[in-house]
């Protein structure tokens, strides 16, 4: 990483080129749900190939693709009651009018969450009103949480997470029936779980374990599965694993590459219940959990069906090559490159992206980010992300598997097909498209269609 040979004033240094390339790629490709990826403009989607945008017209809420993706996720949650179209669009207008920044985004959505958790205007709220106001509040707090490390108050991250968690728990307590809340043993830090049932009859039912990604919140699991499961007579289990929710923001437990050690206790807990059909336990993985869930299914043979949304084999490849090339086999050399050559040249917005991207893999990185600082140890979390590769275990999966892909997939392009090709179990591959309004990572504008595809396949695969 030395200056280019020749006239020292004739061009930029390699470190400047590296940082500039990394910054551009991160800013273009970062969005909630997965590791920072390639710019959406670089996708091979038909819409992009035709010279148009993958999010044309009214689908572009913000000019910045990261903020736009998050805004679309919020808007998409409306079909499940996890947002209100008018509330989201009003917030979008307010943010654009104030000038799109992390600060304006965080403040607008946090204030909206606070307002919904307060008493509504007019007559006193009944239980149903309180319930869905709390669910929408959980969505809006989650929106604020995603960008808080780039705001003026990064130290409020844990407090903001707890506000969203309180809204989620309020919603759950008002459900009929309320989900069973429990703590499932996992090392020294138990996993919080919410077990949703269609009713309290106690009849054994097929059950789906819904696995979140690297920075989603519980409200996303509602949008991407719980109502769809209940309406079809399924149970649904929502949980926080290492690197997620409570375990990350409060308990300070980062991701693990051995996700079967997370899922197996959940399966143990489920099979001990009389209202679970132990022959019909399915596992889904949204976003980066399209890597985690298949890893678990490769070792936990009681999983009867698996859905990867999308299929992901190597999360590390979701980072742009400018970032990946920083990592060397030597810790000191890697961190010298990072701290001496890259960080000084990294644009502030790109630095904020890196704080967010690395915090689920490093407690020191998370704590430094809460102080407004960029982490200094790149080597350790980068190697943890690399260790999430499941390339050598996909062939062990025996459960029937559905691999989803998305037109314009901006984080893991090509990886769903790679997973599908490597599977030796009964398998299906389906790509959701822009023609369906289901483009981009996890189809943020079409979660209802997404759930239809997933649960039709599960019903067909596991039978009545």
CSV table of N, CA and C in Angstrom, one decimal, residues 61-62 67 71 87-110 112 143 147:
chain,number,residue,atom,x,y,z
A,61,UNK,N,-38.0,6.8,-3.0
A,61,UNK,CA,-38.4,7.7,-1.9
A,61,UNK,C,-37.3,8.6,-1.6
A,62,UNK,N,-36.0,8.1,-1.6
A,62,UNK,CA,-34.8,8.9,-1.4
A,62,UNK,C,-33.8,8.6,-2.5
A,67,UNK,N,-30.9,4.6,2.2
A,67,UNK,CA,-32.1,5.1,2.8
A,67,UNK,C,-33.3,4.7,2.1
A,71,UNK,N,-36.6,2.8,3.6
A,71,UNK,CA,-37.9,3.4,3.4
A,71,UNK,C,-38.9,2.4,2.8
A,87,UNK,N,-48.2,7.4,7.2
A,87,UNK,CA,-47.2,7.8,8.1
A,87,UNK,C,-45.8,7.7,7.5
A,88,UNK,N,-45.6,6.6,6.8
A,88,UNK,CA,-44.2,6.5,6.1
A,88,UNK,C,-44.0,7.6,5.1
A,89,UNK,N,-44.9,7.8,4.2
A,89,UNK,CA,-44.7,8.8,3.2
A,89,UNK,C,-44.6,10.2,3.8
A,90,UNK,N,-45.4,10.5,4.9
A,90,UNK,CA,-45.2,11.8,5.5
A,90,UNK,C,-43.8,11.9,6.1
A,91,UNK,N,-43.3,10.9,6.7
A,91,UNK,CA,-42.0,10.9,7.3
A,91,UNK,C,-41.0,11.1,6.2
A,92,UNK,N,-41.2,10.4,5.0
A,92,UNK,CA,-40.2,10.6,3.9
A,92,UNK,C,-40.2,12.1,3.4
A,93,UNK,N,-41.4,12.7,3.3
A,93,UNK,CA,-41.5,14.1,2.9
A,93,UNK,C,-40.8,15.0,3.9
A,94,UNK,N,-41.0,14.7,5.2
A,94,UNK,CA,-40.3,15.5,6.2
A,94,UNK,C,-38.8,15.4,6.2
A,95,UNK,N,-38.3,14.2,5.9
A,95,UNK,CA,-36.9,14.0,5.9
A,95,UNK,C,-36.3,14.7,4.7
A,96,UNK,N,-36.9,14.5,3.5
A,96,UNK,CA,-36.4,15.2,2.3
A,96,UNK,C,-36.5,16.7,2.4
A,97,UNK,N,-37.5,17.2,3.1
A,97,UNK,CA,-37.6,18.6,3.2
A,97,UNK,C,-36.5,19.2,4.2
A,98,UNK,N,-36.2,18.4,5.2
A,98,UNK,CA,-35.1,18.8,6.1
A,98,UNK,C,-33.7,18.6,5.6
A,99,UNK,N,-33.6,17.8,4.5
A,99,UNK,CA,-32.3,17.4,4.0
A,99,UNK,C,-32.0,16.0,4.5
A,100,UNK,N,-31.8,15.1,3.6
A,100,UNK,CA,-31.6,13.7,4.0
A,100,UNK,C,-30.2,13.5,4.6
A,101,UNK,N,-30.3,13.2,5.9
A,101,UNK,CA,-29.1,12.8,6.7
A,101,UNK,C,-29.4,11.8,7.7
A,102,UNK,N,-28.5,11.1,8.3
A,102,UNK,CA,-28.7,10.2,9.3
A,102,UNK,C,-29.5,10.8,10.5
A,103,UNK,N,-29.1,12.1,10.8
A,103,UNK,CA,-29.8,12.8,11.9
A,103,UNK,C,-31.3,13.0,11.6
A,104,UNK,N,-31.6,13.5,10.4
A,104,UNK,CA,-33.0,13.8,10.1
A,104,UNK,C,-33.8,12.5,10.0
A,105,UNK,N,-33.2,11.5,9.5
A,105,UNK,CA,-33.9,10.2,9.4
A,105,UNK,C,-34.2,9.6,10.8
A,106,UNK,N,-33.2,9.6,11.6
A,106,UNK,CA,-33.3,9.0,13.0
A,106,UNK,C,-34.4,9.8,13.8
A,107,UNK,N,-34.2,11.1,13.7
A,107,UNK,CA,-35.1,12.0,14.5
A,107,UNK,C,-36.6,11.8,14.1
A,108,UNK,N,-36.8,11.8,12.8
A,108,UNK,CA,-38.1,11.7,12.2
A,108,UNK,C,-38.8,10.4,12.6
A,109,UNK,N,-38.1,9.3,12.5
A,109,UNK,CA,-38.7,8.0,12.8
A,109,UNK,C,-38.8,7.8,14.2
A,110,UNK,N,-37.8,8.3,15.0
A,110,UNK,CA,-37.9,8.1,16.5
A,110,UNK,C,-39.1,8.9,17.0
A,112,UNK,N,-41.8,9.6,15.5
A,112,UNK,CA,-43.0,8.9,15.1
A,112,UNK,C,-43.3,7.7,16.0
A,143,UNK,N,-36.4,1.6,12.2
A,143,UNK,CA,-35.9,2.5,11.1
A,143,UNK,C,-34.9,3.4,11.7
A,147,UNK,N,-29.8,3.7,11.5
A,147,UNK,CA,-28.9,4.8,11.1
A,147,UNK,C,-28.4,5.6,12.3
